[in-house]
Short mmCIF file of C-alpha atoms in Angstrom, two decimals:
data_model
loop_
_atom_site.label_atom_id
_atom_site.label_comp_id
_atom_site.label_asym_id
_atom_site.label_seq_id
_atom_site.Cartn_x
_atom_site.Cartn_y
_atom_site.Cartn_z
CA MET A 1 0.00 0.00 0.00
CA ARG A 2 1.33 3.45 -0.87
CA ARG A 3 1.57 5.74 2.11
CA PRO A 4 0.42 9.33 1.73
CA PRO A 5 3.17 11.94 2.33
CA THR A 6 3.30 13.58 5.76
CA ARG A 7 2.05 16.94 4.48
CA VAL A 8 -1.05 15.31 3.00
CA VAL A 9 -1.86 13.66 6.35
CA LEU A 10 -1.28 16.97 8.16
CA ALA A 11 -3.43 18.88 5.66
CA VAL A 12 -6.28 16.38 6.03
CA VAL A 13 -6.18 16.50 9.85
CA LEU A 14 -6.06 20.32 9.79
CA GLY A 15 -8.89 20.40 7.24
CA ILE A 16 -11.04 18.20 9.47
CA ALA A 17 -10.26 20.44 12.48
CA LEU A 18 -11.30 23.59 10.57
CA LEU A 19 -14.45 21.89 9.30
CA VAL A 20 -15.34 20.69 12.81
CA ALA A 21 -14.72 24.12 14.39
CA GLY A 22 -16.20 26.15 11.54
CA VAL A 23 -19.24 24.12 10.51
CA VAL A 24 -19.96 21.07 12.69
CA SER A 25 -19.71 23.12 15.91
CA HIS A 26 -23.03 24.76 14.99
CA TYR A 27 -24.73 21.42 15.59
CA ALA A 28 -23.09 20.69 18.96
CA SER A 29 -25.30 20.07 21.98
CA ASN A 30 -26.24 23.18 23.97
CA SER A 31 -26.92 21.22 27.15
CA PRO A 32 -24.73 22.04 30.16
CA ASP A 33 -21.58 19.92 30.30
CA GLY A 34 -20.89 17.27 32.95
CA LEU A 35 -19.33 19.57 35.54
CA THR A 36 -21.88 22.36 35.03
CA SER A 37 -24.87 20.05 35.42
CA VAL A 38 -23.38 18.38 38.51
CA ALA A 39 -22.80 21.86 39.96
CA VAL A 40 -26.44 22.78 39.28
CA ASP A 41 -27.78 19.48 40.65
CA LEU A 42 -25.74 19.65 43.86
CA GLY A 43 -26.28 23.37 44.33
CA PHE A 44 -22.79 24.82 44.02
CA SER A 45 -23.15 26.45 40.61
CA SER A 46 -24.11 29.79 42.18
CA SER A 47 -20.52 30.36 43.34
CA GLU A 48 -19.45 30.66 39.70
CA GLN A 49 -18.12 34.12 38.97
CA ALA A 50 -19.01 35.52 35.57
CA ALA A 51 -16.09 35.08 33.21
CA ALA A 52 -14.03 38.21 32.65
CA GLY A 53 -14.88 38.01 28.98
CA GLY A 54 -12.62 37.82 25.99
CA PRO A 55 -12.55 39.00 22.38
CA LEU A 56 -14.47 35.87 21.33
CA ALA A 57 -16.33 35.19 24.59
CA GLY A 58 -18.95 32.47 24.30
CA TYR A 59 -17.49 31.33 20.95
CA GLU A 60 -19.09 34.26 19.13
CA VAL A 61 -17.60 37.00 17.01
CA PRO A 62 -19.05 40.28 18.29
CA GLY A 63 -21.05 42.20 15.68
CA LEU A 64 -21.79 39.20 13.50
CA GLY A 65 -25.52 38.68 13.82
CA HIS A 66 -26.07 35.22 12.45
CA PRO A 67 -25.10 32.55 15.02
CA ARG A 68 -23.93 30.14 12.32
CA TRP A 69 -21.42 32.64 10.88
CA SER A 70 -20.49 34.08 14.25
CA GLY A 71 -19.84 30.70 15.88
CA GLY A 72 -18.17 29.22 12.84
CA LEU A 73 -15.81 32.16 12.40
CA ALA A 74 -14.98 32.15 16.12
CA GLY A 75 -14.12 28.45 15.83
CA VAL A 76 -11.90 28.95 12.80
CA LEU A 77 -10.15 31.94 14.43
CA GLY A 78 -9.56 29.85 17.55
CA CYS A 79 -8.05 27.06 15.44
CA LEU A 80 -5.70 29.51 13.73
CA VAL A 81 -4.58 31.01 17.06
CA VAL A 82 -3.96 27.55 18.59
CA LEU A 83 -2.11 26.47 15.43
CA ALA A 84 0.06 29.61 15.39
CA VAL A 85 0.90 29.54 19.12
CA SER A 86 1.61 25.81 19.29
CA THR A 87 3.60 25.71 16.05
CA LEU A 88 5.76 28.59 17.27
CA LEU A 89 6.20 26.95 20.68
CA PHE A 90 7.18 23.58 19.19
CA ARG A 91 9.55 25.20 16.73
CA LEU A 92 11.31 26.90 19.67
CA ARG A 93 11.49 23.62 21.57
CA ARG A 94 12.98 21.61 18.74
CA PRO A 95 16.54 20.52 19.37
CA VAL A 96 18.93 22.43 17.15
CA SER A 97 20.63 19.93 14.86
CA ARG A 98 23.58 21.15 12.87
CA ALA A 99 24.95 19.11 10.01
CA GLY A 100 24.33 15.76 11.64
CA ALA A 101 25.59 16.82 15.07
CA GLU A 102 22.77 16.76 17.61
CA ASP A 103 22.73 19.51 20.20
CA GLU A 104 22.17 17.83 23.61
CA MET B 1 -14.92 19.98 32.57
CA HIS B 2 -13.75 23.62 32.29
CA VAL B 3 -13.76 24.91 35.87
CA PRO B 4 -15.01 28.51 36.08
CA ASP B 5 -13.72 31.15 38.49
CA GLY B 6 -15.30 30.95 41.93
CA PHE B 7 -15.71 27.17 42.34
CA LEU B 8 -12.46 26.75 44.26
CA ASP B 9 -11.05 29.10 46.90
CA ALA B 10 -7.94 31.22 46.36
CA PRO B 11 -5.38 29.02 48.18
CA THR B 12 -6.44 25.94 46.19
CA SER B 13 -6.38 27.84 42.91
CA LEU B 14 -2.93 29.17 43.78
CA ALA B 15 -1.70 25.67 44.62
CA THR B 16 -3.00 24.19 41.35
CA ALA B 17 -1.43 27.09 39.45
CA GLY B 18 1.90 26.18 41.07
CA VAL B 19 1.51 22.51 40.13
CA ALA B 20 0.50 23.45 36.58
CA ALA B 21 3.49 25.80 36.19
CA ALA B 22 5.91 23.14 37.47
CA ALA B 23 4.41 20.50 35.16
CA VAL B 24 4.57 22.80 32.13
CA ALA B 25 8.21 23.65 32.94
CA LEU B 26 8.96 19.92 33.10
CA ALA B 27 7.09 19.35 29.82
CA LEU B 28 9.05 22.14 28.10
CA ARG B 29 12.24 20.23 28.95
CA GLY B 30 10.85 16.79 28.15
CA ALA B 31 9.32 17.85 24.84
CA ARG B 32 12.80 18.57 23.49
CA ARG B 33 13.38 14.81 23.36
CA GLU B 34 9.98 14.11 21.79
CA LEU B 35 9.93 16.80 19.12
CA ASP B 36 11.84 15.01 16.36
CA ASP B 37 11.23 15.26 12.63
CA ARG B 38 8.10 13.13 12.83
CA VAL B 39 6.46 14.56 15.95
CA ALA B 40 7.18 18.27 15.48
CA PRO B 41 5.04 18.89 12.37
CA LEU B 42 2.13 16.86 13.77
CA ALA B 43 2.09 18.44 17.25
CA GLY B 44 0.69 21.87 16.30
CA ILE B 45 -1.94 20.29 14.06
CA ILE B 46 -3.04 17.92 16.84
CA ALA B 47 -3.36 20.83 19.30
CA THR B 48 -5.61 22.53 16.73
CA PHE B 49 -7.61 19.33 16.29
CA VAL B 50 -8.13 19.07 20.06
CA PHE B 51 -9.34 22.70 20.18
CA ALA B 52 -11.85 21.97 17.41
CA GLY B 53 -12.90 18.67 19.01
CA GLN B 54 -13.55 20.40 22.32
CA MET B 55 -16.15 22.62 20.60
CA ILE B 56 -18.34 19.60 19.89
CA ASN B 57 -20.52 18.87 22.90
CA PHE B 58 -22.27 15.55 22.49
CA PRO B 59 -25.38 14.73 24.53
CA VAL B 60 -25.05 12.21 27.34
CA ALA B 61 -27.74 11.13 29.81
CA GLY B 62 -30.44 13.48 31.08
CA GLY B 63 -29.97 16.89 29.49
CA THR B 64 -26.21 16.86 30.03
CA SER B 65 -23.45 17.06 27.45
CA GLY B 66 -19.76 16.37 27.29
CA HIS B 67 -16.92 16.98 24.90
CA LEU B 68 -13.54 15.57 24.01
CA LEU B 69 -10.72 16.48 26.39
CA GLY B 70 -7.94 15.16 24.19
CA GLY B 71 -5.30 14.31 26.79
CA ALA B 72 -5.05 10.68 25.70
CA MET B 73 -5.15 11.51 21.99
CA THR B 74 -2.25 13.95 22.25
CA THR B 75 -0.26 11.63 24.56
CA VAL B 76 -0.49 8.69 22.17
CA LEU B 77 0.06 10.70 18.99
CA VAL B 78 2.87 13.09 20.01
CA GLY B 79 4.07 11.91 23.45
CA PRO B 80 3.17 12.93 27.02
CA PHE B 81 5.39 16.03 27.34
CA THR B 82 4.41 17.48 23.98
CA GLY B 83 0.85 16.37 24.69
CA LEU B 84 0.73 18.41 27.89
CA LEU B 85 2.02 21.46 25.99
CA CYS B 86 -0.73 20.95 23.36
CA MET B 87 -3.38 20.78 26.08
CA THR B 88 -1.97 23.86 27.84
CA VAL B 89 -2.03 25.96 24.65
CA VAL B 90 -5.66 24.92 24.02
CA ILE B 91 -6.76 25.65 27.61
CA VAL B 92 -5.00 29.05 27.73
CA VAL B 93 -6.47 30.14 24.38
CA GLN B 94 -9.96 29.02 25.48
CA SER B 95 -9.68 30.92 28.73
CA LEU B 96 -8.20 34.18 27.41
CA LEU B 97 -9.95 34.46 24.05
CA PHE B 98 -13.22 32.60 24.56
CA ALA B 99 -13.87 33.06 28.31
CA ASP B 100 -14.22 29.27 28.45
CA GLY B 101 -12.79 28.26 31.84
CA GLY B 102 -11.85 30.83 34.45
CA ILE B 103 -8.69 32.93 34.62
CA THR B 104 -7.95 32.18 38.27
CA ALA B 105 -9.01 28.59 37.47
CA LEU B 106 -6.44 28.38 34.65
CA GLY B 107 -4.02 26.37 36.80
CA THR B 108 -6.83 24.09 37.95
CA ASN B 109 -7.91 23.43 34.37
CA VAL B 110 -4.35 22.75 33.20
CA VAL B 111 -3.94 20.32 36.12
CA LEU B 112 -7.26 18.53 35.48
CA MET B 113 -7.46 18.39 31.68
CA GLY B 114 -3.72 18.54 31.09
CA VAL B 115 -1.52 17.05 33.79
CA VAL B 116 -3.92 14.48 35.28
CA ALA B 117 -5.35 13.44 31.91
CA VAL B 118 -1.93 13.14 30.27
CA VAL B 119 -0.25 11.27 33.16
CA THR B 120 -3.21 8.86 33.43
CA ALA B 121 -3.33 8.33 29.69
CA HIS B 122 0.42 7.73 29.51
CA LEU B 123 0.40 5.15 32.33
CA VAL B 124 -2.71 3.33 31.11
CA PHE B 125 -1.42 3.32 27.53
CA LEU B 126 1.91 1.85 28.65
CA ALA B 127 0.17 -0.76 30.81
CA ALA B 128 -2.22 -1.66 27.97
CA GLN B 129 0.71 -2.08 25.60
CA VAL B 130 2.39 -4.46 28.05
CA LEU B 131 -0.79 -6.50 28.61
CA LEU B 132 -2.23 -6.51 25.07
CA PRO B 133 -0.57 -8.38 22.19
CA LYS B 134 2.23 -6.33 20.59
CA ARG B 135 0.44 -5.61 17.36
CA VAL B 136 -0.19 -2.51 15.30
CA SER B 137 -3.93 -3.20 15.58
CA MET B 138 -3.74 -2.88 19.39
CA VAL B 139 -2.51 0.74 19.47
CA ALA B 140 -5.94 2.32 18.94
CA PRO B 141 -7.73 0.11 21.52
CA ALA B 142 -4.97 0.90 24.04
CA ALA B 143 -5.46 4.61 23.29
CA ALA B 144 -9.22 4.25 23.81
CA LEU B 145 -8.68 2.64 27.23
CA ALA B 146 -6.28 5.45 28.13
CA ALA B 147 -8.92 7.99 27.03
CA LEU B 148 -11.66 6.50 29.22
CA ALA B 149 -9.35 6.34 32.24
CA SER B 150 -8.07 9.89 31.72
CA VAL B 151 -11.57 11.42 31.87
CA ALA B 152 -12.39 9.40 35.01
CA THR B 153 -9.24 10.50 36.86
CA SER B 154 -9.76 14.12 35.78
CA ALA B 155 -13.27 14.07 37.22
CA ALA B 156 -12.08 12.32 40.41
CA THR B 157 -9.27 14.86 40.82
CA PHE B 158 -11.79 17.70 40.60
CA VAL B 159 -13.71 16.05 43.45
CA LEU B 160 -10.51 15.84 45.51
CA LEU B 161 -9.74 19.51 44.85
CA TYR B 162 -13.30 20.48 45.66
CA SER B 163 -13.19 18.58 48.96
CA VAL B 164 -10.09 20.64 49.86
CA GLY B 165 -11.00 24.04 48.47
CA GLY B 166 -14.62 23.98 47.35
CA VAL B 167 -16.55 27.15 48.18
CA VAL B 168 -19.81 25.31 49.00
CA PRO B 169 -19.70 22.32 51.40
CA ILE B 170 -20.78 19.22 49.45
CA PRO B 171 -20.40 15.69 50.88
CA PHE B 172 -17.39 13.99 49.23
CA ASP B 173 -19.25 10.78 48.37
CA THR B 174 -22.19 12.64 46.82
CA LEU B 175 -19.92 14.73 44.60
CA LEU B 176 -17.74 11.75 43.64
CA THR B 177 -20.75 9.64 42.63
CA ALA B 178 -22.27 12.46 40.60
CA MET B 179 -19.01 13.42 38.86
CA LEU B 180 -17.91 9.85 38.08
CA GLY B 181 -21.39 8.86 36.90
CA VAL B 182 -21.63 11.50 34.20
CA HIS B 183 -17.91 11.49 33.34
CA LEU B 184 -17.80 7.74 32.69
CA LEU B 185 -20.37 8.39 29.96
CA ILE B 186 -18.34 11.34 28.65
CA GLY B 187 -15.25 9.12 28.92
CA ALA B 188 -16.93 6.55 26.67
CA GLY B 189 -17.36 9.31 24.06
CA GLU B 190 -13.73 10.31 24.58
CA ALA B 191 -12.69 6.68 24.02
CA VAL B 192 -14.65 6.45 20.76
CA ILE B 193 -13.25 9.71 19.35
CA THR B 194 -9.71 8.83 20.43
CA PHE B 195 -10.03 5.37 18.89
CA VAL B 196 -11.27 6.73 15.55
CA VAL B 197 -8.53 9.38 15.28
CA VAL B 198 -5.66 7.12 16.38
CA ALA B 199 -6.89 4.22 14.22
CA GLY B 200 -7.28 6.62 11.28
CA ILE B 201 -3.69 7.83 11.46
CA MET B 202 -2.42 4.30 12.22
CA GLY B 203 -4.19 3.15 9.07
CA VAL B 204 -2.37 5.52 6.73
CA ARG B 205 0.89 6.48 8.47
CA PRO B 206 1.59 4.43 11.63
CA ASP B 207 5.13 5.87 11.68
CA LEU B 208 3.64 9.29 12.60
CA VAL B 209 2.09 7.90 15.80
CA ARG B 210 4.69 8.25 18.54
CA GLY B 211 2.95 5.74 20.82
CA ALA B 212 3.20 3.07 18.11
CA ARG B 213 6.98 3.08 17.89
CA GLY B 214 7.42 0.05 20.14
CA VAL B 215 5.20 -2.17 17.99
CA LEU B 216 6.52 -0.82 14.70
CA VAL B 217 10.15 -1.57 15.59
CA SER B 218 9.37 -5.15 16.61
CA ARG B 219 7.39 -5.68 13.42
CA GLU B 220 10.20 -4.39 11.22
CA LEU B 221 12.63 -6.71 12.99
CA GLU B 222 10.32 -9.67 12.39
CA THR B 223 10.09 -8.79 8.71
CA ARG B 224 13.85 -8.78 8.40
CA MET B 225 14.15 -12.12 10.10
CA VAL B 226 11.68 -13.68 7.69
CA ALA B 227 13.44 -12.10 4.72
CA ALA B 228 16.79 -13.44 5.87
#
């Protein structure tokens, strides 16, 4: 069996991530998650302090009216930020190899 | 599983922040050994995939939902140290940009969804690889087991933290039963997603899966022996 090149595998995984964050996320369940519903059931959810907010708080882009576009764009922007930050971080952490001689 | 601000008191949040910082410092050192030519390109993409996956809440019992954590997936695919860094980037971005998970709870969330999930996943994955047959087909099931266990220990660790620094007094047993009950269901979802992703990459490029290196080496050796 022929194996697809690494960049094809990476592109497919990234494509799926963008599709999931940009499109599929619209169809995600709106029910409270496990911790939130336990907190409500057992009566300690009231101690939650309102989040300080953020540029994309609540996975919405402010000013974009339609929830599908707003949520999808927020998801894609989040993906791009995570990709940029982690790629930069991992590039910095890579051992410097010079002409066959491993550093470390 | 994202803990908001206000659930845990200040000393507990400070303590978890200290643990999280120490673990991330350790991971920054450890990741140097993991980030070779195969792992490095995949790591950023997997962090992105985990962020996207965490947006998909799937319904579990009784009006409750859950979503992928991703600790086991990252551990198996890129290694535990790099995996913890992936999880940390995702959790920090969610907290600062999306107000998902508190700011003072940042350390708590890195400990729960990062450190505890990754350490559990790593140990269970190693144990599963020792106990299960050393075959390529066993990597994804081992990852799925690690995924289920990682969600359970994350939930149990929250209960421990809450019993130490919870703002509202809740009986330990009551909270443990409630948290484990719902998170075993969420963990089953985590296991399925982790299985599908790991099996998918194993199917096309097993050499890109860091957790599969043990089985791949032994298989290559067998092939050579037969050829000779």
